[in-house]
Amino acid sequence: MTPTPHRTNPRPQGTNAHPLRFGYGTNGLADLRLDDALALLADLGYDGVGLTLDHMHLDPLAPDVAARTRKVARRLDALGLGVTVETGARYVLDPRRKHGPSLLDPDPADRARRVDLLIRAVRIAADLGAHAVHCFSGVLPADPTHLADPAHLADPADPAHPAATADPAEDSAWKRLAETLTPVLDAATHAGVPLAVEPEPGHLLATLADFHHLRRILGDPPALGLTLDIGHCQCLEPLSPADCVRAAAPWLRHVQIEDMRRGHHEHLPFGDGEIDFPPVLEALAATGYQALTVVELPRHSHAGPHFAAQSLPFLHRAARAIPAGAEGSTP
């Protein structure tokens, strides 16, 4: 029988009435060995981890990745940690291009490398018992004129997307994204692990409206879900972060959380931005969402243990403001 891990910072009294489960992203603990990072998070009292597949943390391209995955699965189980698999490693595929290649790259072979990474992530997630696999679209190529292939153009009469349109290259990019994601969604369906696409500022798929456009293009496949980053909502969505949570509720499969300021895509420690967190957590609890809400501070990895220790008490204090019975009130 696996012993219950010792936790020095257990969930405080008064937060058990809501279903929220907090994790911390390993992309914010990049200077730690994965085993040390997991032990730290369990000791601090986190419920889980957002595991970014990277060369230093469960390299998805390693020849012995299956054996490594089994070892990590045992460790997660021993520590009592849930997991979501994230695929936002900066240079895991290309040492010279941040987040490259993407699902939108001009070269079909490059797009295939990203697809292969995501399918590997789905398999790893299934072996870990993860809640979801996170991904994002990528940015439009610097010279998108090559995308203007008549075979890829959207029907100009299609009103499904507010921006569907006058820009043939952008219309073609949406078609390309849908086509490239299709084999990943097939793998996710087969594995029983949802694919949670994240709206990312500056990317083709940047907003909740963009997510719904993709969903409609693909025919609303059950395996397609949403990663909602609370900071991104503050950064550029027309709705408040709490209203974004309510609007996204039916598709939520993964949540990332950090502070942020309006109009500035900079992930900040809690209290350094503009977000009012108790209403956000109340809205999240009301949706009935029970997967992980993961702290996302990749640029603070140099002091990762400090920010991990600071973040959880902040979230617990914010969660204590949730009124009793808030969970489950949203269908």
mmCIF file with all atom_site columns, C-alpha atoms in Angstrom, residues 99-251:
data_model
loop_
_atom_site.group_PDB
_atom_site.id
_atom_site.type_symbol
_atom_site.label_atom_id
_atom_site.label_alt_id
_atom_site.label_comp_id
_atom_site.label_asym_id
_atom_site.label_entity_id
_atom_site.label_seq_id
_atom_site.pdbx_PDB_ins_code
_atom_site.Cartn_x
_atom_site.Cartn_y
_atom_site.Cartn_z
_atom_site.occupancy
_atom_site.B_iso_or_equiv
_atom_site.pdbx_formal_charge
_atom_site.auth_seq_id
_atom_site.auth_comp_id
_atom_site.auth_asym_id
_atom_site.auth_atom_id
_atom_site.pdbx_PDB_model_num
ATOM 1   C CA . HIS A 1 99  ? 7.336   27.189 -30.147 1.00 0.00 ? 99  HIS A CA 1
ATOM 2   C CA . GLY A 1 100 ? 8.318   26.095 -33.638 1.00 0.00 ? 100 GLY A CA 1
ATOM 3   C CA . PRO A 1 101 ? 7.283   24.428 -35.776 1.00 0.00 ? 101 PRO A CA 1
ATOM 4   C CA . SER A 1 102 ? 3.578   25.091 -35.293 1.00 0.00 ? 102 SER A CA 1
ATOM 5   C CA . LEU A 1 103 ? 0.363   23.630 -36.645 1.00 0.00 ? 103 LEU A CA 1
ATOM 6   C CA . LEU A 1 104 ? 0.323   26.491 -39.186 1.00 0.00 ? 104 LEU A CA 1
ATOM 7   C CA . ASP A 1 105 ? 3.846   26.178 -40.602 1.00 0.00 ? 105 ASP A CA 1
ATOM 8   C CA . PRO A 1 106 ? 4.163   26.409 -44.419 1.00 0.00 ? 106 PRO A CA 1
ATOM 9   C CA . ASP A 1 107 ? 6.181   23.193 -44.648 1.00 0.00 ? 107 ASP A CA 1
ATOM 10  C CA . PRO A 1 108 ? 3.966   20.080 -44.371 1.00 0.00 ? 108 PRO A CA 1
ATOM 11  C CA . ALA A 1 109 ? 6.888   18.149 -42.875 1.00 0.00 ? 109 ALA A CA 1
ATOM 12  C CA . ASP A 1 110 ? 7.224   20.754 -40.126 1.00 0.00 ? 110 ASP A CA 1
ATOM 13  C CA . ARG A 1 111 ? 3.501   20.661 -39.399 1.00 0.00 ? 111 ARG A CA 1
ATOM 14  C CA . ALA A 1 112 ? 3.773   16.885 -39.203 1.00 0.00 ? 112 ALA A CA 1
ATOM 15  C CA . ARG A 1 113 ? 6.453   17.217 -36.509 1.00 0.00 ? 113 ARG A CA 1
ATOM 16  C CA . ARG A 1 114 ? 4.063   19.256 -34.344 1.00 0.00 ? 114 ARG A CA 1
ATOM 17  C CA . VAL A 1 115 ? 1.270   16.751 -34.978 1.00 0.00 ? 115 VAL A CA 1
ATOM 18  C CA . ASP A 1 116 ? 3.608   13.925 -33.977 1.00 0.00 ? 116 ASP A CA 1
ATOM 19  C CA . LEU A 1 117 ? 4.476   15.752 -30.743 1.00 0.00 ? 117 LEU A CA 1
ATOM 20  C CA . LEU A 1 118 ? 0.808   16.222 -29.883 1.00 0.00 ? 118 LEU A CA 1
ATOM 21  C CA . ILE A 1 119 ? -0.032  12.587 -30.609 1.00 0.00 ? 119 ILE A CA 1
ATOM 22  C CA . ARG A 1 120 ? 2.882   11.546 -28.400 1.00 0.00 ? 120 ARG A CA 1
ATOM 23  C CA . ALA A 1 121 ? 1.486   13.873 -25.725 1.00 0.00 ? 121 ALA A CA 1
ATOM 24  C CA . VAL A 1 122 ? -1.919  12.185 -25.987 1.00 0.00 ? 122 VAL A CA 1
ATOM 25  C CA . ARG A 1 123 ? -0.338  8.761  -25.485 1.00 0.00 ? 123 ARG A CA 1
ATOM 26  C CA . ILE A 1 124 ? 1.706   9.995  -22.532 1.00 0.00 ? 124 ILE A CA 1
ATOM 27  C CA . ALA A 1 125 ? -1.381  11.614 -21.028 1.00 0.00 ? 125 ALA A CA 1
ATOM 28  C CA . ALA A 1 126 ? -3.322  8.363  -21.321 1.00 0.00 ? 126 ALA A CA 1
ATOM 29  C CA . ASP A 1 127 ? -0.513  6.456  -19.610 1.00 0.00 ? 127 ASP A CA 1
ATOM 30  C CA . LEU A 1 128 ? -0.356  9.050  -16.824 1.00 0.00 ? 128 LEU A CA 1
ATOM 31  C CA . GLY A 1 129 ? -4.123  9.158  -16.319 1.00 0.00 ? 129 GLY A CA 1
ATOM 32  C CA . ALA A 1 130 ? -4.079  12.884 -17.163 1.00 0.00 ? 130 ALA A CA 1
ATOM 33  C CA . HIS A 1 131 ? -7.219  15.024 -17.257 1.00 0.00 ? 131 HIS A CA 1
ATOM 34  C CA . ALA A 1 132 ? -6.409  16.531 -20.674 1.00 0.00 ? 132 ALA A CA 1
ATOM 35  C CA . VAL A 1 133 ? -3.721  17.466 -23.190 1.00 0.00 ? 133 VAL A CA 1
ATOM 36  C CA . HIS A 1 134 ? -3.205  21.195 -23.714 1.00 0.00 ? 134 HIS A CA 1
ATOM 37  C CA . CYS A 1 135 ? -2.126  22.750 -27.026 1.00 0.00 ? 135 CYS A CA 1
ATOM 38  C CA . PHE A 1 136 ? -2.358  25.990 -29.018 1.00 0.00 ? 136 PHE A CA 1
ATOM 39  C CA . SER A 1 137 ? -2.640  27.028 -32.658 1.00 0.00 ? 137 SER A CA 1
ATOM 40  C CA . GLY A 1 138 ? 0.578   28.939 -33.295 1.00 0.00 ? 138 GLY A CA 1
ATOM 41  C CA . VAL A 1 139 ? 0.945   32.306 -34.998 1.00 0.00 ? 139 VAL A CA 1
ATOM 42  C CA . LEU A 1 140 ? 0.257   33.105 -38.613 1.00 0.00 ? 140 LEU A CA 1
ATOM 43  C CA . PRO A 1 141 ? 3.433   32.780 -40.713 1.00 0.00 ? 141 PRO A CA 1
ATOM 44  C CA . ALA A 1 142 ? 5.358   36.013 -41.244 1.00 0.00 ? 142 ALA A CA 1
ATOM 45  C CA . ASP A 1 143 ? 4.457   35.872 -44.939 1.00 0.00 ? 143 ASP A CA 1
ATOM 46  C CA . PRO A 1 144 ? 1.011   34.274 -45.049 1.00 0.00 ? 144 PRO A CA 1
ATOM 47  C CA . THR A 1 145 ? 0.488   34.765 -48.791 1.00 0.00 ? 145 THR A CA 1
ATOM 48  C CA . HIS A 1 146 ? 1.284   31.094 -49.403 1.00 0.00 ? 146 HIS A CA 1
ATOM 49  C CA . LEU A 1 147 ? -1.873  30.243 -47.486 1.00 0.00 ? 147 LEU A CA 1
ATOM 50  C CA . ALA A 1 148 ? -4.124  31.841 -50.069 1.00 0.00 ? 148 ALA A CA 1
ATOM 51  C CA . ASP A 1 149 ? -4.890  28.570 -51.793 1.00 0.00 ? 149 ASP A CA 1
ATOM 52  C CA . PRO A 1 150 ? -8.413  28.644 -53.275 1.00 0.00 ? 150 PRO A CA 1
ATOM 53  C CA . ALA A 1 151 ? -8.923  25.057 -52.131 1.00 0.00 ? 151 ALA A CA 1
ATOM 54  C CA . HIS A 1 152 ? -8.609  26.224 -48.511 1.00 0.00 ? 152 HIS A CA 1
ATOM 55  C CA . LEU A 1 153 ? -10.755 29.348 -48.651 1.00 0.00 ? 153 LEU A CA 1
ATOM 56  C CA . ALA A 1 154 ? -13.778 29.673 -46.395 1.00 0.00 ? 154 ALA A CA 1
ATOM 57  C CA . ASP A 1 155 ? -17.176 30.306 -47.889 1.00 0.00 ? 155 ASP A CA 1
ATOM 58  C CA . PRO A 1 156 ? -17.448 34.125 -47.837 1.00 0.00 ? 156 PRO A CA 1
ATOM 59  C CA . ALA A 1 157 ? -21.135 33.755 -47.013 1.00 0.00 ? 157 ALA A CA 1
ATOM 60  C CA . ASP A 1 158 ? -20.383 31.689 -43.874 1.00 0.00 ? 158 ASP A CA 1
ATOM 61  C CA . PRO A 1 159 ? -21.364 33.854 -40.866 1.00 0.00 ? 159 PRO A CA 1
ATOM 62  C CA . ALA A 1 160 ? -19.955 31.396 -38.320 1.00 0.00 ? 160 ALA A CA 1
ATOM 63  C CA . HIS A 1 161 ? -16.977 33.522 -37.392 1.00 0.00 ? 161 HIS A CA 1
ATOM 64  C CA . PRO A 1 162 ? -17.087 37.235 -36.707 1.00 0.00 ? 162 PRO A CA 1
ATOM 65  C CA . ALA A 1 163 ? -13.907 37.692 -38.736 1.00 0.00 ? 163 ALA A CA 1
ATOM 66  C CA . ALA A 1 164 ? -14.742 35.361 -41.620 1.00 0.00 ? 164 ALA A CA 1
ATOM 67  C CA . THR A 1 165 ? -14.084 37.413 -44.276 1.00 0.00 ? 165 THR A CA 1
ATOM 68  C CA . ALA A 1 166 ? -12.088 39.361 -46.436 1.00 0.00 ? 166 ALA A CA 1
ATOM 69  C CA . ASP A 1 167 ? -8.701  37.925 -45.655 1.00 0.00 ? 167 ASP A CA 1
ATOM 70  C CA . PRO A 1 168 ? -8.107  34.827 -47.802 1.00 0.00 ? 168 PRO A CA 1
ATOM 71  C CA . ALA A 1 169 ? -4.843  33.983 -46.030 1.00 0.00 ? 169 ALA A CA 1
ATOM 72  C CA . GLU A 1 170 ? -6.510  33.977 -42.623 1.00 0.00 ? 170 GLU A CA 1
ATOM 73  C CA . ASP A 1 171 ? -9.456  31.939 -43.863 1.00 0.00 ? 171 ASP A CA 1
ATOM 74  C CA . SER A 1 172 ? -7.022  29.431 -45.314 1.00 0.00 ? 172 SER A CA 1
ATOM 75  C CA . ALA A 1 173 ? -5.077  29.325 -42.043 1.00 0.00 ? 173 ALA A CA 1
ATOM 76  C CA . TRP A 1 174 ? -8.226  28.261 -40.189 1.00 0.00 ? 174 TRP A CA 1
ATOM 77  C CA . LYS A 1 175 ? -8.766  25.441 -42.655 1.00 0.00 ? 175 LYS A CA 1
ATOM 78  C CA . ARG A 1 176 ? -5.148  24.389 -42.257 1.00 0.00 ? 176 ARG A CA 1
ATOM 79  C CA . LEU A 1 177 ? -5.443  24.406 -38.458 1.00 0.00 ? 177 LEU A CA 1
ATOM 80  C CA . ALA A 1 178 ? -8.544  22.228 -38.571 1.00 0.00 ? 178 ALA A CA 1
ATOM 81  C CA . GLU A 1 179 ? -6.972  19.769 -40.999 1.00 0.00 ? 179 GLU A CA 1
ATOM 82  C CA . THR A 1 180 ? -3.751  19.539 -38.991 1.00 0.00 ? 180 THR A CA 1
ATOM 83  C CA . LEU A 1 181 ? -5.570  18.980 -35.703 1.00 0.00 ? 181 LEU A CA 1
ATOM 84  C CA . THR A 1 182 ? -7.809  16.224 -37.082 1.00 0.00 ? 182 THR A CA 1
ATOM 85  C CA . PRO A 1 183 ? -5.359  13.308 -36.559 1.00 0.00 ? 183 PRO A CA 1
ATOM 86  C CA . VAL A 1 184 ? -4.610  14.616 -33.050 1.00 0.00 ? 184 VAL A CA 1
ATOM 87  C CA . LEU A 1 185 ? -8.315  14.645 -32.228 1.00 0.00 ? 185 LEU A CA 1
ATOM 88  C CA . ASP A 1 186 ? -8.611  11.121 -33.625 1.00 0.00 ? 186 ASP A CA 1
ATOM 89  C CA . ALA A 1 187 ? -5.815  10.011 -31.282 1.00 0.00 ? 187 ALA A CA 1
ATOM 90  C CA . ALA A 1 188 ? -7.446  11.835 -28.353 1.00 0.00 ? 188 ALA A CA 1
ATOM 91  C CA . THR A 1 189 ? -10.778 10.170 -29.084 1.00 0.00 ? 189 THR A CA 1
ATOM 92  C CA . HIS A 1 190 ? -9.152  6.742  -29.211 1.00 0.00 ? 190 HIS A CA 1
ATOM 93  C CA . ALA A 1 191 ? -7.236  7.382  -25.968 1.00 0.00 ? 191 ALA A CA 1
ATOM 94  C CA . GLY A 1 192 ? -10.190 8.890  -24.133 1.00 0.00 ? 192 GLY A CA 1
ATOM 95  C CA . VAL A 1 193 ? -8.192  12.034 -23.272 1.00 0.00 ? 193 VAL A CA 1
ATOM 96  C CA . PRO A 1 194 ? -9.656  15.424 -24.273 1.00 0.00 ? 194 PRO A CA 1
ATOM 97  C CA . LEU A 1 195 ? -7.575  17.852 -26.300 1.00 0.00 ? 195 LEU A CA 1
ATOM 98  C CA . ALA A 1 196 ? -7.817  21.287 -24.657 1.00 0.00 ? 196 ALA A CA 1
ATOM 99  C CA . VAL A 1 197 ? -6.932  24.093 -27.084 1.00 0.00 ? 197 VAL A CA 1
ATOM 100 C CA . GLU A 1 198 ? -5.748  27.333 -25.502 1.00 0.00 ? 198 GLU A CA 1
ATOM 101 C CA . PRO A 1 199 ? -6.584  30.785 -26.900 1.00 0.00 ? 199 PRO A CA 1
ATOM 102 C CA . GLU A 1 200 ? -3.197  32.506 -26.869 1.00 0.00 ? 200 GLU A CA 1
ATOM 103 C CA . PRO A 1 201 ? -2.657  36.255 -27.423 1.00 0.00 ? 201 PRO A CA 1
ATOM 104 C CA . GLY A 1 202 ? -0.928  36.848 -30.748 1.00 0.00 ? 202 GLY A CA 1
ATOM 105 C CA . HIS A 1 203 ? -1.848  33.433 -32.147 1.00 0.00 ? 203 HIS A CA 1
ATOM 106 C CA . LEU A 1 204 ? -4.379  32.670 -34.867 1.00 0.00 ? 204 LEU A CA 1
ATOM 107 C CA . LEU A 1 205 ? -6.634  31.207 -32.167 1.00 0.00 ? 205 LEU A CA 1
ATOM 108 C CA . ALA A 1 206 ? -6.418  34.049 -29.652 1.00 0.00 ? 206 ALA A CA 1
ATOM 109 C CA . THR A 1 207 ? -9.883  34.404 -28.108 1.00 0.00 ? 207 THR A CA 1
ATOM 110 C CA . LEU A 1 208 ? -12.924 32.445 -26.984 1.00 0.00 ? 208 LEU A CA 1
ATOM 111 C CA . ALA A 1 209 ? -14.668 33.495 -30.204 1.00 0.00 ? 209 ALA A CA 1
ATOM 112 C CA . ASP A 1 210 ? -11.786 31.953 -32.142 1.00 0.00 ? 210 ASP A CA 1
ATOM 113 C CA . PHE A 1 211 ? -12.156 28.696 -30.213 1.00 0.00 ? 211 PHE A CA 1
ATOM 114 C CA . HIS A 1 212 ? -15.810 28.497 -31.195 1.00 0.00 ? 212 HIS A CA 1
ATOM 115 C CA . HIS A 1 213 ? -14.904 29.175 -34.820 1.00 0.00 ? 213 HIS A CA 1
ATOM 116 C CA . LEU A 1 214 ? -12.512 26.217 -34.786 1.00 0.00 ? 214 LEU A CA 1
ATOM 117 C CA . ARG A 1 215 ? -15.091 24.063 -33.036 1.00 0.00 ? 215 ARG A CA 1
ATOM 118 C CA . ARG A 1 216 ? -17.645 24.790 -35.753 1.00 0.00 ? 216 ARG A CA 1
ATOM 119 C CA . ILE A 1 217 ? -15.174 24.125 -38.572 1.00 0.00 ? 217 ILE A CA 1
ATOM 120 C CA . LEU A 1 218 ? -14.367 20.739 -37.048 1.00 0.00 ? 218 LEU A CA 1
ATOM 121 C CA . GLY A 1 219 ? -18.020 19.835 -36.505 1.00 0.00 ? 219 GLY A CA 1
ATOM 122 C CA . ASP A 1 220 ? -17.926 20.106 -32.694 1.00 0.00 ? 220 ASP A CA 1
ATOM 123 C CA . PRO A 1 221 ? -16.030 16.858 -31.995 1.00 0.00 ? 221 PRO A CA 1
ATOM 124 C CA . PRO A 1 222 ? -16.473 15.561 -28.424 1.00 0.00 ? 222 PRO A CA 1
ATOM 125 C CA . ALA A 1 223 ? -12.697 15.260 -27.921 1.00 0.00 ? 223 ALA A CA 1
ATOM 126 C CA . LEU A 1 224 ? -12.180 18.998 -28.501 1.00 0.00 ? 224 LEU A CA 1
ATOM 127 C CA . GLY A 1 225 ? -12.174 21.072 -25.337 1.00 0.00 ? 225 GLY A CA 1
ATOM 128 C CA . LEU A 1 226 ? -10.821 24.361 -24.086 1.00 0.00 ? 226 LEU A CA 1
ATOM 129 C CA . THR A 1 227 ? -7.871  25.481 -21.982 1.00 0.00 ? 227 THR A CA 1
ATOM 130 C CA . LEU A 1 228 ? -8.893  28.773 -20.388 1.00 0.00 ? 228 LEU A CA 1
ATOM 131 C CA . ASP A 1 229 ? -6.055  30.968 -19.179 1.00 0.00 ? 229 ASP A CA 1
ATOM 132 C CA . ILE A 1 230 ? -7.493  33.454 -16.666 1.00 0.00 ? 230 ILE A CA 1
ATOM 133 C CA . GLY A 1 231 ? -4.725  35.981 -17.299 1.00 0.00 ? 231 GLY A CA 1
ATOM 134 C CA . HIS A 1 232 ? -5.421  35.920 -21.026 1.00 0.00 ? 232 HIS A CA 1
ATOM 135 C CA . CYS A 1 233 ? -9.050  36.771 -20.279 1.00 0.00 ? 233 CYS A CA 1
ATOM 136 C CA . GLN A 1 234 ? -7.887  39.866 -18.407 1.00 0.00 ? 234 GLN A CA 1
ATOM 137 C CA . CYS A 1 235 ? -5.429  40.687 -21.184 1.00 0.00 ? 235 CYS A CA 1
ATOM 138 C CA . LEU A 1 236 ? -7.720  40.804 -24.204 1.00 0.00 ? 236 LEU A CA 1
ATOM 139 C CA . GLU A 1 237 ? -11.232 39.332 -23.843 1.00 0.00 ? 237 GLU A CA 1
ATOM 140 C CA . PRO A 1 238 ? -14.199 41.749 -23.920 1.00 0.00 ? 238 PRO A CA 1
ATOM 141 C CA . LEU A 1 239 ? -15.748 39.920 -20.949 1.00 0.00 ? 239 LEU A CA 1
ATOM 142 C CA . SER A 1 240 ? -14.382 39.969 -17.398 1.00 0.00 ? 240 SER A CA 1
ATOM 143 C CA . PRO A 1 241 ? -12.390 36.884 -16.344 1.00 0.00 ? 241 PRO A CA 1
ATOM 144 C CA . ALA A 1 242 ? -15.317 35.658 -14.226 1.00 0.00 ? 242 ALA A CA 1
ATOM 145 C CA . ASP A 1 243 ? -17.724 36.089 -17.135 1.00 0.00 ? 243 ASP A CA 1
ATOM 146 C CA . CYS A 1 244 ? -15.253 34.300 -19.416 1.00 0.00 ? 244 CYS A CA 1
ATOM 147 C CA . VAL A 1 245 ? -15.349 31.327 -17.043 1.00 0.00 ? 245 VAL A CA 1
ATOM 148 C CA . ARG A 1 246 ? -19.138 31.266 -17.159 1.00 0.00 ? 246 ARG A CA 1
ATOM 149 C CA . ALA A 1 247 ? -19.211 31.577 -20.952 1.00 0.00 ? 247 ALA A CA 1
ATOM 150 C CA . ALA A 1 248 ? -16.598 28.819 -21.391 1.00 0.00 ? 248 ALA A CA 1
ATOM 151 C CA . ALA A 1 249 ? -18.081 26.402 -18.868 1.00 0.00 ? 249 ALA A CA 1
ATOM 152 C CA . PRO A 1 250 ? -19.444 23.720 -21.239 1.00 0.00 ? 250 PRO A CA 1
ATOM 153 C CA . TRP A 1 251 ? -16.056 23.296 -22.951 1.00 0.00 ? 251 TRP A CA 1
#
